[in-house]
Short mmCIF file of C-alpha atoms in Angstrom, two decimals:
data_model
loop_
_atom_site.label_atom_id
_atom_site.label_comp_id
_atom_site.label_asym_id
_atom_site.label_seq_id
_atom_site.Cartn_x
_atom_site.Cartn_y
_atom_site.Cartn_z
CA MET B 1 -12.35 24.79 26.34
CA SER B 2 -12.01 21.16 28.23
CA ARG B 3 -8.83 19.81 29.48
CA ARG B 4 -7.74 16.32 29.25
CA ILE B 5 -5.96 13.73 31.50
CA VAL B 6 -4.06 11.34 29.20
CA VAL B 7 -3.55 7.58 29.64
CA GLY B 8 0.16 7.18 29.20
CA LEU B 9 0.99 5.88 25.68
CA SER B 10 4.17 3.24 25.90
CA ALA B 11 6.87 2.81 23.16
CA ILE B 12 5.86 0.06 21.16
CA ALA B 13 8.23 -1.71 18.31
CA LEU B 14 6.90 -3.56 15.88
CA SER B 15 7.92 -7.31 15.88
CA VAL B 16 7.85 -9.39 12.80
CA THR B 17 6.56 -13.05 13.22
CA ALA B 18 7.62 -15.88 11.07
CA ILE B 19 4.71 -16.88 9.08
CA PRO B 20 4.87 -20.79 7.73
CA ALA B 21 4.12 -20.43 4.00
CA GLN B 22 2.12 -22.78 2.20
CA ALA B 23 3.31 -26.07 1.03
CA ASP B 24 4.27 -26.53 -2.61
CA GLY B 25 2.02 -28.50 -4.53
CA ALA B 26 1.23 -29.61 -8.11
CA SER B 27 -1.97 -27.24 -8.09
CA LEU B 28 -2.56 -24.01 -6.47
CA THR B 29 -4.93 -24.43 -3.43
CA PHE B 30 -5.74 -22.28 -0.36
CA PRO B 31 -3.65 -22.25 2.66
CA THR B 32 -4.81 -24.49 5.47
CA SER B 33 -2.59 -23.11 8.06
CA THR B 34 -4.04 -20.43 10.34
CA PHE B 35 -4.31 -16.69 9.30
CA PRO B 36 -1.06 -14.98 9.98
CA LEU B 37 -2.36 -11.77 11.60
CA GLY B 38 -4.06 -10.91 14.83
CA ASN B 39 -5.22 -13.88 16.89
CA SER B 40 -4.42 -16.26 14.15
CA ALA B 41 -8.07 -17.85 14.40
CA ALA B 42 -9.34 -19.37 10.99
CA PRO B 43 -10.79 -16.81 8.79
CA VAL B 44 -14.66 -17.29 7.54
CA LYS B 45 -14.03 -18.10 4.13
CA ASN B 46 -16.50 -18.27 1.01
CA GLN B 47 -15.24 -19.65 -2.19
CA ARG B 48 -16.73 -19.77 -5.76
CA SER B 49 -15.30 -20.74 -9.14
CA VAL B 50 -15.23 -17.78 -11.48
CA VAL B 51 -14.16 -19.77 -14.37
CA PRO B 52 -12.08 -23.33 -14.39
CA GLY B 53 -9.03 -22.62 -12.73
CA VAL B 54 -9.70 -19.43 -11.66
CA ASP B 55 -11.20 -19.49 -8.00
CA LEU B 56 -12.48 -16.35 -5.99
CA PHE B 57 -12.16 -16.55 -2.07
CA SER B 58 -13.60 -13.81 0.09
CA LEU B 59 -12.14 -13.63 3.89
CA LYS B 60 -13.33 -12.23 6.96
CA GLN B 61 -11.22 -12.41 10.28
CA GLY B 62 -10.71 -10.83 13.54
CA LYS B 63 -12.81 -8.15 15.53
CA SER B 64 -12.42 -4.69 16.53
CA THR B 65 -11.18 -4.17 20.10
CA GLU B 66 -9.43 -0.65 19.25
CA GLY B 67 -10.49 2.89 20.08
CA TRP B 68 -9.66 6.57 19.27
CA THR B 69 -6.88 8.86 20.17
CA VAL B 70 -5.87 12.35 18.73
CA THR B 71 -2.39 12.54 16.76
CA VAL B 72 -1.01 16.10 16.79
CA LEU B 73 0.82 16.57 13.22
CA MET B 74 4.33 17.89 13.14
CA PRO B 75 5.17 21.22 11.53
CA ASN B 76 5.62 19.36 8.13
CA GLY B 77 2.05 17.81 8.10
CA HIS B 78 3.29 14.31 9.01
CA GLU B 79 2.20 12.54 12.00
CA ASP B 80 5.60 11.26 12.70
CA GLY B 81 9.09 13.06 13.58
CA GLY B 82 12.42 12.77 15.19
CA LEU B 83 12.47 12.68 19.04
CA THR B 84 13.63 16.57 19.19
CA THR B 85 10.64 17.52 16.86
CA ALA B 86 8.24 15.30 18.75
CA GLN B 87 9.22 16.96 22.16
CA THR B 88 9.03 20.48 20.89
CA ARG B 89 5.80 19.80 19.54
CA ALA B 90 4.40 18.08 22.66
CA ALA B 91 5.68 21.21 24.64
CA GLU B 92 3.63 23.54 22.29
CA VAL B 93 0.58 21.39 22.99
CA GLN B 94 1.16 21.33 26.67
CA ALA B 95 1.15 25.17 26.64
CA ALA B 96 -2.13 25.42 24.85
CA GLY B 97 -3.40 23.69 28.02
CA PHE B 98 -3.66 19.94 26.61
CA THR B 99 -1.70 17.15 28.20
CA PRO B 100 0.24 15.34 25.42
CA ALA B 101 2.27 12.02 25.22
CA VAL B 102 5.28 11.23 23.03
CA GLN B 103 4.96 7.64 21.83
CA LYS B 104 7.77 5.66 20.26
CA VAL B 105 7.34 3.61 17.45
CA THR B 106 9.73 1.57 15.36
CA GLN B 107 9.25 1.62 11.68
CA PRO B 108 10.57 -1.93 10.65
CA ALA B 109 13.61 -2.95 8.67
CA ALA B 110 13.26 -3.32 5.32
CA ALA B 111 15.63 -5.68 2.90
CA ASP B 112 17.16 -2.47 1.75
CA ALA B 113 16.57 0.03 4.69
CA PRO B 114 17.28 -0.02 8.47
CA ALA B 115 14.91 0.02 11.16
CA VAL B 116 13.84 3.63 12.30
CA ASP B 117 12.65 4.98 15.57
CA ARG B 118 9.96 7.53 14.92
CA TYR B 119 7.91 9.63 17.65
CA LEU B 120 4.29 10.73 17.59
CA VAL B 121 2.60 13.01 20.01
CA ARG B 122 -0.66 11.96 20.96
CA ILE B 123 -3.76 13.04 23.06
CA GLY B 124 -6.28 10.99 25.10
CA LEU B 125 -7.57 7.29 24.45
CA TRP B 126 -11.47 6.68 23.99
CA THR B 127 -13.42 3.65 23.33
CA PHE B 128 -14.92 2.97 19.80
CA ALA B 129 -17.94 4.59 20.62
CA GLU B 130 -16.37 7.74 22.03
CA ARG B 131 -14.99 9.15 18.68
CA ALA B 132 -16.82 12.59 19.34
CA LYS B 133 -14.69 13.28 22.32
CA ALA B 134 -11.55 12.84 20.00
CA ASP B 135 -12.87 15.25 17.13
CA LYS B 136 -13.80 17.83 19.91
CA VAL B 137 -10.18 17.87 21.00
CA VAL B 138 -9.19 18.32 17.34
CA LYS B 139 -11.48 21.20 16.84
CA GLU B 140 -10.16 22.70 20.41
CA LEU B 141 -6.57 22.44 19.39
CA LYS B 142 -7.22 24.14 15.96
CA GLU B 143 -8.09 27.35 18.02
CA PHE B 144 -4.33 27.28 19.05
CA ASP B 145 -3.46 26.90 15.46
CA ILE B 146 -2.27 23.00 16.04
CA ARG B 147 -3.14 20.76 13.36
CA ALA B 148 -4.18 17.21 14.62
CA LYS B 149 -6.33 14.48 13.52
CA THR B 150 -8.53 11.74 14.92
CA ASP B 151 -6.80 8.60 14.67
CA TYR B 152 -8.02 5.16 15.09
CA LEU B 153 -5.57 3.02 16.83
CA ALA B 154 -5.77 0.08 14.55
CA ASP B 155 -4.49 2.05 11.88
CA ASP B 156 -1.09 2.10 13.50
CA GLY B 157 0.45 -0.92 12.11
CA LEU B 158 0.99 -1.89 15.57
CA GLN B 159 -0.56 -5.12 17.23
CA THR B 160 -4.31 -5.25 16.20
CA THR B 161 -7.15 -7.83 16.43
CA GLY B 162 -8.41 -6.54 13.13
CA PRO B 163 -10.95 -7.11 11.39
CA TRP B 164 -9.70 -7.92 7.99
CA THR B 165 -11.81 -8.26 4.77
CA MET B 166 -9.82 -9.78 1.71
CA ASN B 167 -10.64 -10.86 -1.39
CA VAL B 168 -8.18 -13.49 -3.18
CA LEU B 169 -7.97 -14.49 -6.84
CA MET B 170 -6.13 -17.77 -7.40
CA VAL B 171 -5.32 -19.10 -10.91
CA ASP B 172 -4.15 -22.72 -11.15
CA PRO B 173 -2.16 -22.80 -14.45
CA LYS B 174 -2.57 -26.40 -14.68
CA VAL B 175 -6.58 -25.71 -15.24
CA PHE B 176 -6.82 -22.21 -16.62
CA LYS B 177 -6.56 -22.02 -20.30
CA GLY B 178 -6.60 -18.36 -20.81
CA SER B 179 -3.78 -15.73 -20.44
CA PHE B 180 -2.93 -12.50 -18.55
CA ARG B 181 -2.46 -8.70 -19.93
CA THR B 182 -2.17 -5.24 -18.77
CA SER B 183 -3.82 -2.20 -19.81
CA VAL B 184 -3.47 1.76 -19.67
CA GLY B 185 -7.13 1.93 -20.62
CA ALA B 186 -7.99 4.26 -23.54
CA SER B 187 -4.71 6.36 -23.31
CA VAL B 188 -1.40 6.65 -21.19
CA ALA B 189 -2.32 10.31 -20.25
CA LYS B 190 -5.91 9.64 -18.99
CA ARG B 191 -6.90 7.98 -15.86
CA GLU B 192 -9.72 5.29 -16.13
CA THR B 193 -11.48 3.08 -13.65
CA THR B 194 -10.26 -0.50 -13.27
CA SER B 195 -13.80 -1.86 -14.43
CA SER B 196 -14.14 0.06 -17.59
CA MET B 197 -10.45 -1.24 -18.56
CA ALA B 198 -11.77 -4.55 -17.87
CA ARG B 199 -14.66 -4.33 -19.97
CA ARG B 200 -12.65 -3.03 -22.71
CA ALA B 201 -10.13 -5.79 -22.30
CA GLY B 202 -12.87 -8.57 -22.01
CA ALA B 203 -11.63 -9.52 -19.05
CA ILE B 204 -12.69 -12.41 -16.70
CA ALA B 205 -11.12 -10.40 -13.73
CA GLY B 206 -8.21 -8.20 -12.28
CA VAL B 207 -7.08 -5.56 -10.31
CA ASN B 208 -5.80 -2.21 -10.30
CA GLY B 209 -2.15 -1.85 -11.15
CA GLY B 210 0.88 0.37 -10.18
CA PHE B 211 1.23 3.97 -8.81
CA PHE B 212 0.26 6.77 -11.48
CA ASN B 213 1.77 10.29 -11.33
CA ILE B 214 -0.47 12.78 -9.43
CA HIS B 215 2.24 15.47 -9.08
CA THR B 216 1.81 15.92 -12.82
CA PRO B 217 -0.24 18.31 -14.97
CA LYS B 218 -4.02 17.08 -14.46
CA ALA B 219 -4.32 15.96 -18.27
CA LEU B 220 -1.25 13.57 -17.74
CA GLN B 221 -2.03 11.88 -14.25
CA GLY B 222 -2.66 8.45 -15.86
CA ASP B 223 1.11 8.36 -16.61
CA PRO B 224 2.28 5.30 -14.78
CA MET B 225 5.03 5.84 -11.85
CA GLY B 226 7.34 3.13 -13.58
CA ILE B 227 7.39 0.68 -16.38
CA SER B 228 4.38 -0.03 -18.55
CA VAL B 229 4.54 -2.41 -21.60
CA VAL B 230 1.28 -3.09 -23.27
CA GLY B 231 1.47 -5.75 -26.43
CA GLY B 232 5.06 -5.60 -26.67
CA LYS B 233 5.58 -1.67 -26.93
CA LEU B 234 6.79 0.19 -24.24
CA LEU B 235 4.50 3.23 -23.07
CA SER B 236 6.28 4.22 -19.71
CA GLU B 237 9.81 4.02 -18.75
CA ALA B 238 11.00 1.91 -15.68
CA VAL B 239 12.68 3.32 -12.50
CA PRO B 240 15.84 1.52 -12.40
CA GLY B 241 15.86 -1.34 -10.01
CA ARG B 242 12.07 -1.07 -8.97
CA SER B 243 9.85 -4.30 -9.10
CA GLY B 244 7.57 -5.21 -11.90
CA VAL B 245 5.20 -7.95 -13.24
CA VAL B 246 6.44 -9.24 -16.48
CA ILE B 247 3.92 -11.31 -18.56
CA THR B 248 4.60 -13.45 -21.46
CA GLY B 249 1.23 -15.07 -22.89
CA ARG B 250 0.59 -17.56 -20.07
CA LYS B 251 3.67 -16.94 -18.15
CA ILE B 252 4.06 -14.63 -15.45
CA GLN B 253 6.94 -13.41 -13.27
CA ILE B 254 8.20 -10.65 -10.69
CA THR B 255 11.51 -9.32 -11.05
CA GLU B 256 13.53 -5.95 -10.96
CA LEU B 257 13.94 -3.99 -14.19
CA LYS B 258 15.45 -1.08 -16.05
CA THR B 259 14.89 0.20 -19.60
CA THR B 260 16.74 1.76 -22.15
CA ILE B 261 15.89 3.94 -25.37
CA THR B 262 18.41 5.34 -27.66
CA ALA B 263 17.75 7.43 -30.51
CA THR B 264 19.94 7.52 -33.55
CA PRO B 265 19.50 9.96 -36.42
CA ALA B 266 20.86 9.38 -39.83
CA ASP B 267 24.23 11.21 -39.20
CA GLY B 268 24.67 8.57 -36.33
CA ALA B 269 24.84 11.06 -33.29
CA LYS B 270 23.22 8.58 -30.66
CA THR B 271 21.41 10.07 -27.60
CA GLU B 272 19.44 8.87 -24.72
CA VAL B 273 15.77 9.18 -24.37
CA LYS B 274 14.74 10.18 -20.76
CA GLY B 275 11.30 9.22 -20.69
CA ILE B 276 7.97 8.22 -22.45
CA ASN B 277 4.52 9.87 -22.29
CA ARG B 278 5.33 12.06 -19.73
CA ALA B 279 6.03 15.61 -18.98
CA ALA B 280 9.65 16.41 -20.03
CA GLY B 281 12.08 17.95 -17.38
CA THR B 282 14.71 20.72 -18.34
CA ASP B 283 17.22 19.49 -21.11
CA GLU B 284 15.50 16.15 -21.70
CA LEU B 285 14.54 14.27 -24.78
CA VAL B 286 11.14 12.44 -24.16
CA LEU B 287 9.11 10.06 -26.46
CA TYR B 288 5.55 10.23 -27.10
CA THR B 289 3.70 7.28 -28.48
CA GLU B 290 0.62 7.43 -30.25
CA GLU B 291 -1.16 5.94 -27.33
CA PHE B 292 -0.16 8.97 -25.28
CA GLY B 293 -4.00 10.45 -25.82
CA THR B 294 -3.38 14.24 -25.43
CA LYS B 295 -1.17 16.92 -26.95
CA THR B 296 2.59 17.27 -26.26
CA ALA B 297 3.52 20.14 -24.04
CA ALA B 298 3.83 23.87 -25.44
CA ASP B 299 6.61 24.50 -23.45
CA GLY B 300 8.93 26.13 -25.87
CA GLY B 301 10.44 23.09 -26.64
CA THR B 302 11.29 21.56 -30.12
CA GLU B 303 9.67 18.17 -31.65
CA ILE B 304 10.21 15.89 -34.44
CA VAL B 305 7.27 13.51 -36.04
CA VAL B 306 8.63 10.13 -37.18
CA ASP B 307 6.21 7.78 -39.18
CA ALA B 308 6.17 3.98 -38.93
CA GLN B 309 9.22 3.30 -41.37
CA GLY B 310 11.58 5.95 -39.56
CA LYS B 311 11.15 8.89 -41.65
CA ILE B 312 11.02 12.19 -39.91
CA ILE B 313 7.96 13.92 -41.53
CA LYS B 314 7.98 17.00 -39.49
CA VAL B 315 9.65 19.42 -37.37
CA ARG B 316 7.93 21.61 -35.31
CA GLU B 317 7.55 23.67 -31.84
CA GLY B 318 6.14 21.47 -28.80
CA GLY B 319 2.38 21.32 -28.48
CA GLY B 320 0.92 18.96 -31.13
CA ILE B 321 -0.97 15.91 -31.44
CA VAL B 322 0.60 12.53 -31.78
CA SER B 323 -1.11 10.96 -35.06
CA ARG B 324 -1.88 7.36 -35.52
CA GLY B 325 1.10 5.51 -36.99
CA THR B 326 3.63 7.99 -35.67
CA TYR B 327 5.68 8.92 -32.72
CA VAL B 328 7.27 12.11 -31.44
CA LEU B 329 10.51 13.14 -30.12
CA HIS B 330 10.29 16.25 -27.87
CA GLY B 331 13.11 17.86 -26.43
CA THR B 332 13.78 20.49 -24.23
CA GLY B 333 16.83 23.05 -23.67
CA VAL B 334 19.93 21.41 -24.98
CA MET B 335 17.99 18.44 -26.07
CA ALA B 336 15.85 20.78 -28.40
CA ASP B 337 18.95 22.02 -29.76
CA TRP B 338 20.19 18.65 -30.30
CA LEU B 339 17.13 17.95 -32.48
CA LEU B 340 17.47 20.99 -34.70
CA GLU B 341 21.05 20.01 -35.17
CA HIS B 342 20.71 16.32 -35.95
CA ALA B 343 17.13 15.33 -36.82
CA LEU B 344 16.41 17.16 -40.28
CA GLU B 345 13.06 16.86 -41.82
CA THR B 346 12.73 14.03 -44.40
CA SER B 347 15.80 12.32 -42.82
CA THR B 348 15.49 9.37 -40.60
CA MET B 349 15.60 8.39 -36.91
CA LYS B 350 15.75 5.01 -35.47
CA LEU B 351 14.95 3.90 -31.88
CA ASP B 352 16.56 0.99 -30.10
CA THR B 353 14.27 0.12 -27.11
CA ARG B 354 15.35 -2.40 -24.48
CA VAL B 355 13.89 -3.83 -21.18
CA ILE B 356 16.41 -5.63 -18.86
CA ASP B 357 15.73 -8.22 -16.11
CA LEU B 358 17.92 -7.26 -13.45
CA ARG B 359 18.02 -10.51 -11.81
CA THR B 360 19.03 -12.60 -15.10
CA LYS B 361 20.65 -9.65 -16.81
CA ARG B 362 19.07 -10.70 -19.90
CA THR B 363 16.84 -8.48 -22.30
CA VAL B 364 12.90 -9.11 -22.17
CA PRO B 365 11.55 -9.78 -25.71
CA LEU B 366 9.01 -7.17 -26.61
CA THR B 367 6.60 -9.48 -28.56
CA PRO B 368 2.73 -8.93 -28.98
CA GLU B 369 2.41 -11.22 -26.07
CA THR B 370 4.40 -9.03 -23.82
CA TYR B 371 2.89 -7.07 -20.83
CA ILE B 372 4.71 -5.61 -18.16
CA MET B 373 3.16 -3.52 -15.21
CA GLY B 374 5.50 -1.57 -12.37
CA GLY B 375 4.58 -1.99 -8.94
CA GLY B 376 5.04 -0.20 -5.73
CA VAL B 377 7.08 -2.49 -3.55
CA GLY B 378 8.74 -5.72 -3.83
CA LEU B 379 7.28 -8.03 -0.92
CA VAL B 380 8.48 -11.58 -1.46
CA ARG B 381 11.46 -13.05 -3.28
CA ASN B 382 12.17 -16.63 -3.31
CA GLY B 383 9.54 -17.68 -0.91
CA GLN B 384 11.04 -15.25 1.75
CA VAL B 385 9.92 -11.86 3.12
CA ARG B 386 12.17 -9.48 1.18
CA ILE B 387 10.49 -5.80 1.06
CA THR B 388 12.39 -3.39 -1.20
CA ALA B 389 10.92 -0.28 0.35
CA GLN B 390 13.90 1.97 -0.14
CA ALA B 391 14.48 0.80 -3.93
CA ASP B 392 11.00 1.36 -4.68
CA GLY B 393 10.44 4.94 -2.81
CA GLN B 394 8.51 3.52 -0.06
CA ALA B 395 10.61 3.72 3.14
CA SER B 396 8.50 5.90 5.01
CA PHE B 397 6.52 5.56 8.34
CA ASN B 398 3.22 6.09 6.34
CA MET B 399 4.03 3.37 3.67
CA MET B 400 5.74 0.86 5.99
CA LEU B 401 3.85 0.82 9.03
CA ARG B 402 0.73 2.37 8.98
CA ARG B 403 -2.30 0.24 7.75
CA HIS B 404 -3.87 0.81 4.26
CA PRO B 405 -6.32 -0.99 1.76
CA ARG B 406 -3.84 -2.99 -0.33
CA THR B 407 -3.69 -4.69 -3.76
CA MET B 408 -0.70 -7.19 -4.25
CA ALA B 409 0.08 -9.68 -6.66
CA GLY B 410 2.19 -13.03 -6.47
CA VAL B 411 3.44 -15.84 -8.34
CA THR B 412 3.49 -19.51 -7.12
CA LYS B 413 6.37 -22.03 -7.80
CA SER B 414 4.11 -23.78 -10.21
CA GLY B 415 3.59 -20.35 -11.86
CA GLY B 416 -0.06 -19.71 -10.70
CA LEU B 417 -1.07 -16.20 -10.23
CA ILE B 418 -2.40 -14.84 -6.89
CA LEU B 419 -4.35 -11.42 -7.02
CA VAL B 420 -5.35 -9.74 -3.56
CA THR B 421 -7.26 -7.02 -2.21
CA VAL B 422 -7.19 -5.93 1.38
CA ASP B 423 -10.16 -3.59 2.42
CA GLY B 424 -9.03 -0.73 5.01
CA ARG B 425 -9.74 2.61 6.30
CA ASN B 426 -13.19 1.46 7.36
CA PRO B 427 -12.95 1.44 11.54
CA GLY B 428 -14.70 -1.49 13.12
CA VAL B 429 -15.08 -3.14 9.64
CA THR B 430 -11.60 -3.64 8.07
CA VAL B 431 -8.34 -2.43 8.92
CA GLY B 432 -6.17 -2.62 5.67
CA ALA B 433 -2.42 -4.12 6.24
CA SER B 434 1.11 -2.70 6.68
CA MET B 435 3.71 -3.32 4.11
CA VAL B 436 4.94 -5.93 6.58
CA GLU B 437 1.52 -7.53 6.90
CA ALA B 438 0.99 -7.68 2.92
CA ALA B 439 4.24 -9.50 2.52
CA GLN B 440 3.07 -11.72 5.33
CA LEU B 441 -0.01 -12.45 3.61
CA MET B 442 1.41 -13.16 0.11
CA ARG B 443 3.76 -15.52 1.67
CA TRP B 444 0.82 -17.53 3.34
CA LEU B 445 -1.13 -17.67 0.56
CA GLY B 446 1.99 -19.43 -1.10
CA ALA B 447 3.37 -16.50 -3.14
CA LYS B 448 7.04 -17.43 -4.05
CA GLN B 449 7.37 -13.83 -5.52
CA ALA B 450 5.09 -10.78 -4.74
CA ILE B 451 4.67 -7.49 -5.18
CA ASN B 452 2.63 -4.58 -3.90
CA LEU B 453 0.59 -2.48 -6.01
CA ASP B 454 -1.00 0.87 -5.87
CA GLY B 455 -3.34 0.78 -2.66
CA GLY B 456 -5.64 3.34 -0.75
CA GLY B 457 -8.40 4.49 -2.50
CA SER B 458 -7.02 2.88 -5.70
CA SER B 459 -7.41 -0.69 -4.54
CA ALA B 460 -10.12 -2.42 -6.73
CA MET B 461 -10.80 -6.10 -7.82
CA VAL B 462 -13.05 -6.60 -10.50
CA VAL B 463 -14.93 -9.90 -11.50
CA GLY B 464 -17.14 -10.08 -14.22
CA HIS B 465 -16.53 -6.56 -14.85
CA LYS B 466 -17.96 -5.35 -11.56
CA VAL B 467 -16.16 -4.21 -8.39
CA ILE B 468 -16.45 -6.77 -5.90
CA ASN B 469 -14.45 -5.09 -2.92
CA ARG B 470 -14.90 -1.78 -0.84
CA PRO B 471 -12.93 1.01 -2.44
CA SER B 472 -12.07 3.33 0.54
CA ASP B 473 -13.07 6.42 -1.41
CA GLY B 474 -16.74 5.17 -1.23
CA SER B 475 -16.63 4.60 -5.20
CA GLU B 476 -14.15 3.48 -7.65
CA ARG B 477 -11.15 5.43 -8.38
CA THR B 478 -9.82 6.36 -11.84
CA VAL B 479 -6.34 4.93 -11.87
CA GLY B 480 -3.34 4.47 -14.37
CA ASP B 481 -3.11 1.08 -15.35
CA ALA B 482 -4.63 -2.38 -14.27
CA LEU B 483 -3.53 -5.97 -14.49
CA PHE B 484 -6.20 -8.81 -16.00
CA ILE B 485 -6.97 -12.60 -16.26
CA THR B 486 -8.30 -12.88 -19.96
CA PRO B 487 -9.85 -15.85 -21.93
#
């Protein structure tokens, strides 16, 4: 087994530089200021018109100068940890005959979360052409039951020269005559590719949507992790306070949302419906709509089938289909008992469904032109970088600081739409973006409000029903929902 002499890895804190925003104008134009990341050189840019008022920009900027290191994983499987954990891990690595370095990095502050010092344990520095040497160390560490990974230094979210590969769709509201919509595909429960959804929607162009639930049974993994409204119908509940994209015909905005659903049987005994088109938890009442796309869970719960007029047409055990023109209320535990007591067959059930804009405190009208999609993290608010990582459940080292492929959506002061994909996880070709960099990019492009959507292998931009970016999985991933520009 070889031994490594390590070049010291110094403590580095990420500094956030103020980036000039695009000047407000009557129409939507590409920024003339320098690229906000790396060495600020002008990017190589190609532009083409998709339809009148919708322009596609393909950008390349920067060059690869970083190499490789080996990052030792912490006992919990993460690459980062507290100082004591990192020091203990480094001692284990040293006892195995290697020379580790403990590197301090600072996870930047978000609007709702403080900066946090995190620590990495690393071994060695190699040039880009020497990856095999790093891979060999990872293999040797495995012999001592020490898990590690070969790490490309440009993935860190610290200083880098890139390169970056981006695609930007800009929709000028003064020229474009179409509208916007979201889609969950053929059903809520089943995942589908963005390009497949685009064909079904007859879309001009679009991008993948928000996060979906990979921690639920496989048959339900299309379930959006947050709000979804399609054609005025609420298909997934909001996580209160998380950001979302709200569309009403040609108007689009980004705001924070919550949802409420109240079930009222004929005897007036109101109760709250906790979820929509997802697996029910303990003592929960969950609504399944005809868009659900699979059977409800045979979990010992009780459910009622309600027709379009609000009449309860059947009381049954869980595990049935949701027929067209009906919905199902499924209760577990005490809520199963509640249904048996209050929801009698041939009686009635009413649902009061509301979506509330938490900025204005007003109810969003659920009309056939209303489409809403939940995102991952708010990035820009009122023209300023404002990352709501804590509220959106993403205040972690991996999500805030590490670079990944990204998909973002933004709205300009004039009401224009900006859709962006940043390709990543392709060392030497494109590095992706950290959450801070994603916010800086959206502000540079002119977004007054912006949101981070699902990224990583989910990032996909579709134009003419074809994927035009390079998904990091090597092929297009199936996702839960998508956002489209339509005729």
